[in-house]
Amino acid sequence: MKPAKFDYVSPSTVEAAVAALVASNGEGKLLAGGQSLLPLLNFRMARPSILVDLNGIEGLSYIEDRDDRIAVGALTRHRDLEHSPLIASKLPVMSAAMRHVAHLAIRNRGTIGGSLSHADPAAELPMLATFYDATILVQGPSGRRTITPREFFVDALTNCLEPEEIVVEIEFPVLKQDGWAFEEVARRFGDFALASIAVSVLRGPSGLEAARVAVMGVADTPRRLDEAEAALVAMELDDRTPDRFSEVVVSQVSPNDDLHASAEYRKHLLGQLAKRALQTALAMKG
Amino acid sequence: MNSDRRVTPSDVLRPRNVGAPIKRTEDPRLLTGNGEYTADRKPDRPLHLAFLRSGQPHARIARIDTAAARQASGVVAVLAAEDIADDFKPVIPFSRMPNYYATPILPLASGKVRYVGEAVVAVVATSRYLAEDALELIDVEYEPLGAISRAESAVAADAPLLHEAAGSNVLIAREFKKGDVAADLQAAAVRVGGRFEMTRKAALAMEPRSYTAEYDKRRDAITLYTSSNIPGIVRDAVSEALGLPGHRLRVVAPDVGGSFGSKGSLYPEELLICIAARKLRRSVKWTADRLEDVSSSSQAFAEIVDAEMGFDENGVATSLQADVIGDVGAYSIYPWTCGLEPVQVVSFLPGPYKIGSYRGAVRGVATCKPPTGPYRGVGRPISTFVAERLMDLGAKALGIDPLEIRRRNLVRPEEFPYRIASGIIWDKTGFIECLEAAAKAAGYDQLRSEQAEARKQGRLFGIGIASYAELTGIGSRIAVAPGMPINTGSETAKITIDSTGAITAAFGVASHGQGLETTLAQVVADDLGARFEDVRVIQGDSDEVPMSTGTFASRSAVLGGGAAKHASKLLQEKIKRVASHLLEANADDIEVTEGKAVVLGTDRMVTFKQIAKAVYSDMKTLPVDARDELSATYTYDPINGTTAAATHIAVVEVDPATCFVRILKFVVAEDCGRIINPMIVDGQVHGGVAQGIGAALLEELVYDEDGQLLTATLVDYVIPSAPEVPVMDVVHVESESAVAGGFRGMGEGGTIGAPAAIANAVADALSPLDIDVSILPMTPERIFQLIETAKQKSKGKTDE
């Protein structure tokens, strides 16, 4: 299990990295934390002609407070997000989710840009980008552009980037919310999610003024559940609300069977997690 | 701790090392990264092997084109079956069993491939990278012959044959019988039964299989460094296959990172690497990657058991019958044969219970999967799972508490030695004592009240008990595997004091994590009268003793420890004789202790160093006929071996929301005889139970209908990690066995008891929903489906 032969380059600027990708004619691969790429190389499932190592580029790892938005540099490690007081206070759902991201060794190396680009449908960061409706800033030969998560995640392990484009920053809006919850179930702690849900609520004069719901592990991409959000805002708040919400969430997904869980079991799990998450979110006081 | 059993006269006289929780002497090097594993060997300019493995489950090899690979950069040789046909004799896993077909062991697939992952071509190159590059240039043309994926369909008359020469896919069939089971079942007050299944498992040692063949041109000799736990058996088999006498073939198992059975058979790659080294007159290295290890090392379990047990109205089990079908994979393994795992299921099924009549029939069926082989517990994890489920089903049907029904059926202290219905004889062991000690340590009565309380709240809370017995330290009268012709019933210890006074104890056993360097040194120190830290233990090296096998079947404490005791005593006699000259005292008045010979009741003494000097160097002190080399060798054979037993109690809660099982409590009360090192015994129990938790809740190798392995990575093959393993309470019931030292083997027991105890606990937790547990692992998916089915059923009932 050794990789096939490849060349290696370690540019010191994003421009140089883009130029290296252009020069590779679509045969190049970016190396950030390497937590998904290296196994693929060893299995020879990925056979790039050249690895463009981003780790030598300075200024791509940061967590920056922009008041109503938090900007995260693409090379920021999972461990930095997990332990950031800024993330904990402004993006509490992300903070809660980060401890579910794989294991310590992986969190030490893995990067947010790498995780989003890998686009695993059962990984936390793509789901969080979807939940927050983050702005993904990418750089290519003709400069920079921004992409929404809905455009970015095309399919399982597939993003919408052009071969010469590099994710450089992700900007997360700070949500107005009175309550939130993140729930996940995996076979073992740190494994890919069998099902997971993030919920945020903002109370209005009567009932909820706004709600936000995202799920993962139950489709080919992480998903915002617009119908469930609308339904939740329309619901009267009483003891039955979490059950009704759970039913709406389940009706919005159609997962596939796989080795670890049948579609019915995943739906059951998601329903249970939805109920629990909404109970937690509604129990919070502002 | 069971205090009334701890203080016995032998405890008062207990020697200072045996029984003490001495820290393992191997740990400082292993934990600081200074161990030397097979892959760490650095022979001169080694070549590297890579294997092209079959992607086909069952196909005729029509053509192999290696021309391009031979031209590739760094490639020294490309070997397919026909290139090495004259270089070896096949190894035959022979057995005296009737109804058995021995498939020959070949280094590379010849004519046909029989499972996905079977080695077809070997590339030898100057680096592993270049070897793997060259694999991509090899073209193999296959003619598919149809996958044989399920043992149950492989026995059909029209199923394609995996081994045409066998005439059947049933490679082994056997039946055990005692009494009139049919009549006894007919007469039984209650009959319980079902179809039980334990799925296929991987052993998954942390170090994958690894071999380094170091070639010595001057002597046309090979030293094979191997991650094997049976280096002695490998030496003898490779010697025979390659026609290399033992003094030109040394086999060494250096530090080995676990086996759990998966490194306990002779492998095709072990033969191939020796053939390649000899053919190319170069040293050759190979280490399996994780994918190769999971898809080509021997696998475990994979049995379906239809079983029925009859009880009288008092809850005494009177009769038991079982039909077992074992999915043994594509080949019979050397030396254990494909009968090892499935036959052991029927030979141990009656377990520690006095069941009057018995019929157990087994078929081992060939399929397109890697062979099954030894795996910690061998056969008994599933036989215990089945028998203990039946005990609980009987208890439920009769309204008897599960603890009480076991009291009524276990062999009692006054009844040993006891021959169970399958013919195995248990020597005196604490069966009842383990049951009672586990119940006491778990707070059994209190647990049942907690359970009643939990059920009132609608919680799914369960308690599971499993008792088992096993044969350990097996001597020459019993074959470890059925009908196996090689001797695994003896082990040799050779203890030497050299001219510097240093003590070296050499053994043929081969520690792969058991801590034998520590425990055998403890035994030698006590019986020789040396200081523990002065004893060096050498093991796993075929050059050190004339004949050996290795470490398996819970044998090394009993056989290695017994040999150590006897050899130590012999050497101590020699020391006393020399000391009696030097101290001018009667040998009977000399005590040997702490590396010194002392005249009892005086301060006159000589050290081992002085004794060695007198024997080897100083030619004036001793008469010539008293200069007897300070060395003793003893080959110990416990003849029958000895029994070990335990009771496991698991307490679990099933979360109906997630369908996950949480283990709230786990208690083991075990009888492994006199304990050499309680810290190591605890570690063995903890590790065994962890693997048992894997078997009960997590681990399953899934092959699809086309014979493809779907769980080939550790993302999909899920093993317990630290959070899945609870804190355990281990109680030692130390009843001394009749073999040397009073030891019993205990390396496997944890894995035997835990799956059954957890299965019973999960079944108990789910019993308010009228759910039974009959397949392991009990994954969240399976529990979800059982709960859904139960809901449908009860809905159906209400609708009626």
Tab-separated table of C-alpha atoms in Angstrom, chain B residues 115-341:
chain	number	residue	atom	x	y	z
B	115	TYR	CA	-10.679	-16.186	-2.446
B	116	VAL	CA	-10.299	-12.452	-2.952
B	117	GLY	CA	-6.932	-11.595	-1.452
B	118	GLU	CA	-5.135	-14.861	-2.280
B	119	ALA	CA	-1.539	-14.243	-3.410
B	120	VAL	CA	-1.043	-15.009	-7.122
B	121	VAL	CA	2.248	-13.361	-8.120
B	122	ALA	CA	5.158	-12.053	-6.052
B	123	VAL	CA	7.359	-9.186	-7.186
B	124	VAL	CA	10.799	-8.831	-5.637
B	125	ALA	CA	12.316	-5.370	-6.045
B	126	THR	CA	14.789	-2.993	-4.481
B	127	SER	CA	11.990	-1.121	-2.704
B	128	ARG	CA	8.407	-1.802	-1.768
B	129	TYR	CA	7.327	1.227	-3.809
B	130	LEU	CA	8.907	-0.116	-6.974
B	131	ALA	CA	7.567	-3.595	-6.258
B	132	GLU	CA	4.038	-2.198	-5.995
B	133	ASP	CA	4.540	-0.163	-9.199
B	134	ALA	CA	5.471	-3.385	-10.992
B	135	LEU	CA	2.354	-5.190	-9.714
B	136	GLU	CA	0.326	-2.846	-11.903
B	137	LEU	CA	2.105	-4.136	-15.001
B	138	ILE	CA	1.117	-7.761	-14.432
B	139	ASP	CA	-1.764	-9.081	-16.477
B	140	VAL	CA	-3.688	-12.091	-15.172
B	141	GLU	CA	-6.467	-13.597	-17.242
B	142	TYR	CA	-9.117	-15.308	-15.124
B	143	GLU	CA	-11.985	-17.579	-16.095
B	144	PRO	CA	-14.593	-17.091	-13.356
B	145	LEU	CA	-15.942	-20.299	-11.811
B	146	GLY	CA	-18.688	-18.799	-9.653
B	147	ALA	CA	-18.325	-17.481	-6.112
B	148	ILE	CA	-19.133	-19.798	-3.216
B	149	SER	CA	-20.116	-17.237	-0.633
B	150	ARG	CA	-22.287	-18.959	1.946
B	151	ALA	CA	-21.542	-22.230	3.727
B	152	GLU	CA	-25.225	-23.131	3.702
B	153	SER	CA	-25.435	-22.971	-0.101
B	154	ALA	CA	-22.000	-24.556	-0.595
B	155	VAL	CA	-23.312	-27.876	0.758
B	156	ALA	CA	-25.978	-28.083	-1.976
B	157	ALA	CA	-25.506	-30.938	-4.443
B	158	ASP	CA	-25.228	-28.612	-7.446
B	159	ALA	CA	-22.843	-26.105	-5.821
B	160	PRO	CA	-19.550	-25.586	-7.695
B	161	LEU	CA	-16.631	-27.327	-5.965
B	162	LEU	CA	-13.823	-25.252	-4.523
B	163	HIS	CA	-11.476	-28.251	-4.316
B	164	GLU	CA	-12.420	-30.742	-7.019
B	165	ALA	CA	-10.150	-33.391	-5.494
B	166	ALA	CA	-12.121	-33.253	-2.248
B	167	GLY	CA	-15.290	-34.239	-4.091
B	168	SER	CA	-17.308	-31.993	-1.789
B	169	ASN	CA	-17.208	-28.567	-0.234
B	170	VAL	CA	-17.551	-30.232	3.164
B	171	LEU	CA	-13.883	-30.473	4.173
B	172	ILE	CA	-14.562	-31.918	7.610
B	173	ALA	CA	-17.529	-33.650	9.238
B	174	ARG	CA	-17.717	-35.043	12.722
B	175	GLU	CA	-20.259	-36.144	15.318
B	176	PHE	CA	-20.071	-36.571	19.094
B	177	LYS	CA	-22.697	-38.704	20.821
B	178	LYS	CA	-23.485	-39.829	24.318
B	179	GLY	CA	-26.722	-41.405	25.544
B	180	ASP	CA	-30.131	-41.239	23.907
B	181	VAL	CA	-30.669	-37.542	23.256
B	182	ALA	CA	-33.905	-38.006	21.335
B	183	ALA	CA	-35.510	-39.933	24.190
B	184	ASP	CA	-34.221	-37.527	26.833
B	185	LEU	CA	-35.482	-34.515	24.912
B	186	GLN	CA	-38.825	-36.267	24.513
B	187	ALA	CA	-38.979	-36.842	28.267
B	188	ALA	CA	-37.849	-33.304	29.154
B	189	ALA	CA	-40.200	-31.038	31.112
B	190	VAL	CA	-39.034	-28.079	29.050
B	191	ARG	CA	-37.203	-27.888	25.707
B	192	VAL	CA	-35.575	-24.703	24.509
B	193	GLY	CA	-33.667	-24.101	21.321
B	194	GLY	CA	-32.920	-21.904	18.394
B	195	ARG	CA	-30.569	-21.022	15.600
B	196	PHE	CA	-27.524	-19.144	16.815
B	197	GLU	CA	-24.893	-17.405	14.761
B	198	MET	CA	-21.546	-15.857	15.437
B	199	THR	CA	-20.361	-13.922	12.400
B	200	ARG	CA	-16.893	-13.814	10.871
B	201	LYS	CA	-14.242	-11.823	12.636
B	202	ALA	CA	-10.702	-10.538	12.102
B	203	ALA	CA	-8.060	-10.874	14.798
B	204	LEU	CA	-6.477	-7.531	13.924
B	205	ALA	CA	-3.209	-7.608	15.797
B	206	MET	CA	-1.676	-4.142	16.038
B	207	GLU	CA	1.424	-5.333	14.155
B	208	PRO	CA	0.399	-6.826	10.805
B	209	ARG	CA	2.045	-10.086	9.679
B	210	SER	CA	5.696	-9.450	8.888
B	211	TYR	CA	8.573	-11.601	7.646
B	212	THR	CA	12.269	-10.955	7.018
B	213	ALA	CA	14.311	-13.777	5.503
B	214	GLU	CA	18.023	-13.103	6.044
B	215	TYR	CA	20.179	-15.066	3.675
B	216	ASP	CA	23.676	-16.241	4.650
B	217	LYS	CA	25.591	-16.964	1.420
B	218	ARG	CA	28.501	-18.667	3.178
B	219	ARG	CA	26.313	-21.490	4.426
B	220	ASP	CA	23.290	-21.341	2.107
B	221	ALA	CA	21.398	-20.734	5.328
B	222	ILE	CA	18.331	-18.675	6.188
B	223	THR	CA	17.296	-16.924	9.348
B	224	LEU	CA	13.600	-16.189	9.119
B	225	TYR	CA	12.449	-13.406	11.399
B	226	THR	CA	8.705	-13.789	11.649
B	227	SER	CA	5.853	-12.166	13.526
B	228	SER	CA	4.633	-15.720	14.176
B	229	ASN	CA	3.519	-17.037	17.544
B	230	ILE	CA	4.527	-20.554	16.447
B	231	PRO	CA	8.164	-20.086	15.313
B	232	GLY	CA	9.016	-23.690	16.239
B	233	ILE	CA	6.254	-25.120	14.077
B	234	VAL	CA	7.191	-22.759	11.232
B	235	ARG	CA	10.838	-23.895	11.463
B	236	ASP	CA	9.914	-27.565	11.191
B	237	ALA	CA	7.430	-27.017	8.354
B	238	VAL	CA	9.675	-24.742	6.248
B	239	SER	CA	12.614	-27.087	6.848
B	240	GLU	CA	10.586	-29.962	5.431
B	241	ALA	CA	9.124	-27.942	2.554
B	242	LEU	CA	12.470	-26.488	1.437
B	243	GLY	CA	14.666	-29.437	2.380
B	244	LEU	CA	16.768	-27.228	4.657
B	245	PRO	CA	18.015	-28.891	7.852
B	246	GLY	CA	17.436	-27.043	11.138
B	247	HIS	CA	21.042	-25.895	11.444
B	248	ARG	CA	20.634	-23.981	8.182
B	249	LEU	CA	17.201	-22.633	9.000
B	250	ARG	CA	16.795	-20.600	12.124
B	251	VAL	CA	13.367	-19.139	12.854
B	252	VAL	CA	13.104	-16.257	15.287
B	253	ALA	CA	10.004	-14.490	16.543
B	254	PRO	CA	11.454	-11.249	17.923
B	255	ASP	CA	9.174	-8.686	19.571
B	256	VAL	CA	5.729	-9.465	18.208
B	257	GLY	CA	2.868	-6.996	18.351
B	258	GLY	CA	-0.021	-9.296	19.133
B	259	SER	CA	-1.489	-12.247	17.330
B	260	PHE	CA	-4.748	-13.372	18.979
B	261	GLY	CA	-4.327	-16.464	16.785
B	262	SER	CA	-3.920	-14.725	13.431
B	263	LYS	CA	-0.145	-15.287	13.452
B	264	GLY	CA	-0.493	-18.819	14.718
B	265	SER	CA	-0.505	-20.794	11.475
B	266	LEU	CA	2.023	-21.348	8.698
B	267	TYR	CA	1.356	-18.806	5.939
B	268	PRO	CA	1.992	-19.045	2.187
B	269	GLU	CA	3.983	-15.788	2.404
B	270	GLU	CA	6.319	-17.358	4.988
B	271	LEU	CA	7.126	-20.146	2.539
B	272	LEU	CA	7.425	-17.761	-0.402
B	273	ILE	CA	9.844	-15.371	1.294
B	274	CYS	CA	12.205	-18.246	2.189
B	275	ILE	CA	11.973	-19.627	-1.350
B	276	ALA	CA	12.720	-16.172	-2.797
B	277	ALA	CA	15.668	-15.552	-0.457
B	278	ARG	CA	17.218	-18.887	-1.336
B	279	LYS	CA	16.549	-18.571	-5.064
B	280	LEU	CA	17.932	-15.012	-5.280
B	281	ARG	CA	20.631	-15.530	-2.613
B	282	ARG	CA	19.519	-12.229	-1.041
B	283	SER	CA	17.727	-11.129	2.097
B	284	VAL	CA	14.054	-10.324	1.530
B	285	LYS	CA	11.516	-8.356	3.579
B	286	TRP	CA	7.747	-8.151	3.603
B	287	THR	CA	5.231	-6.610	5.953
B	288	ALA	CA	1.518	-6.858	5.274
B	289	ASP	CA	-0.305	-3.596	5.042
B	290	ARG	CA	-3.582	-3.398	6.960
B	291	LEU	CA	-5.643	-4.272	3.902
B	292	GLU	CA	-3.569	-7.418	3.285
B	293	ASP	CA	-3.719	-8.315	6.952
B	294	VAL	CA	-7.505	-8.053	7.143
B	295	SER	CA	-8.065	-9.851	3.838
B	296	SER	CA	-5.477	-12.648	4.005
B	297	SER	CA	-4.748	-13.469	7.651
B	298	SER	CA	-6.733	-16.285	9.217
B	299	GLN	CA	-10.208	-15.272	10.336
B	300	ALA	CA	-12.436	-16.349	13.181
B	301	PHE	CA	-15.773	-17.961	14.100
B	302	ALA	CA	-18.350	-17.871	11.253
B	303	GLU	CA	-20.618	-20.593	12.554
B	304	ILE	CA	-24.335	-21.230	12.589
B	305	VAL	CA	-25.582	-23.555	15.322
B	306	ASP	CA	-29.023	-25.153	15.524
B	307	ALA	CA	-29.247	-26.262	19.130
B	308	GLU	CA	-31.776	-27.603	21.596
B	309	MET	CA	-31.544	-28.266	25.325
B	310	GLY	CA	-33.946	-30.267	27.515
B	311	PHE	CA	-34.507	-29.646	31.242
B	312	ASP	CA	-36.356	-31.576	33.936
B	313	GLU	CA	-38.889	-29.731	36.093
B	314	ASN	CA	-36.156	-28.784	38.606
B	315	GLY	CA	-34.158	-26.962	35.989
B	316	VAL	CA	-31.541	-29.685	35.594
B	317	ALA	CA	-30.361	-29.878	31.991
B	318	THR	CA	-30.721	-33.473	30.835
B	319	SER	CA	-30.024	-33.360	27.140
B	320	LEU	CA	-28.392	-31.243	24.456
B	321	GLN	CA	-28.118	-31.501	20.724
B	322	ALA	CA	-26.551	-29.272	18.132
B	323	ASP	CA	-25.892	-29.140	14.420
B	324	VAL	CA	-23.076	-26.802	13.517
B	325	ILE	CA	-22.135	-25.485	10.111
B	326	GLY	CA	-18.800	-23.709	10.024
B	327	ASP	CA	-17.743	-21.480	7.145
B	328	VAL	CA	-14.048	-22.434	7.163
B	329	GLY	CA	-12.961	-20.453	4.108
B	330	ALA	CA	-10.935	-21.628	1.153
B	331	TYR	CA	-8.187	-23.739	2.718
B	332	SER	CA	-7.349	-25.934	5.658
B	333	ILE	CA	-4.565	-24.313	7.659
B	334	TYR	CA	-1.281	-25.762	8.917
B	335	PRO	CA	-0.920	-27.342	11.415
B	336	TRP	CA	-4.370	-26.959	12.983
B	337	THR	CA	-6.566	-27.919	10.018
B	338	CYS	CA	-9.921	-26.400	9.160
B	339	GLY	CA	-11.443	-28.559	11.906
B	340	LEU	CA	-9.877	-26.522	14.696
B	341	GLU	CA	-12.557	-23.882	15.125
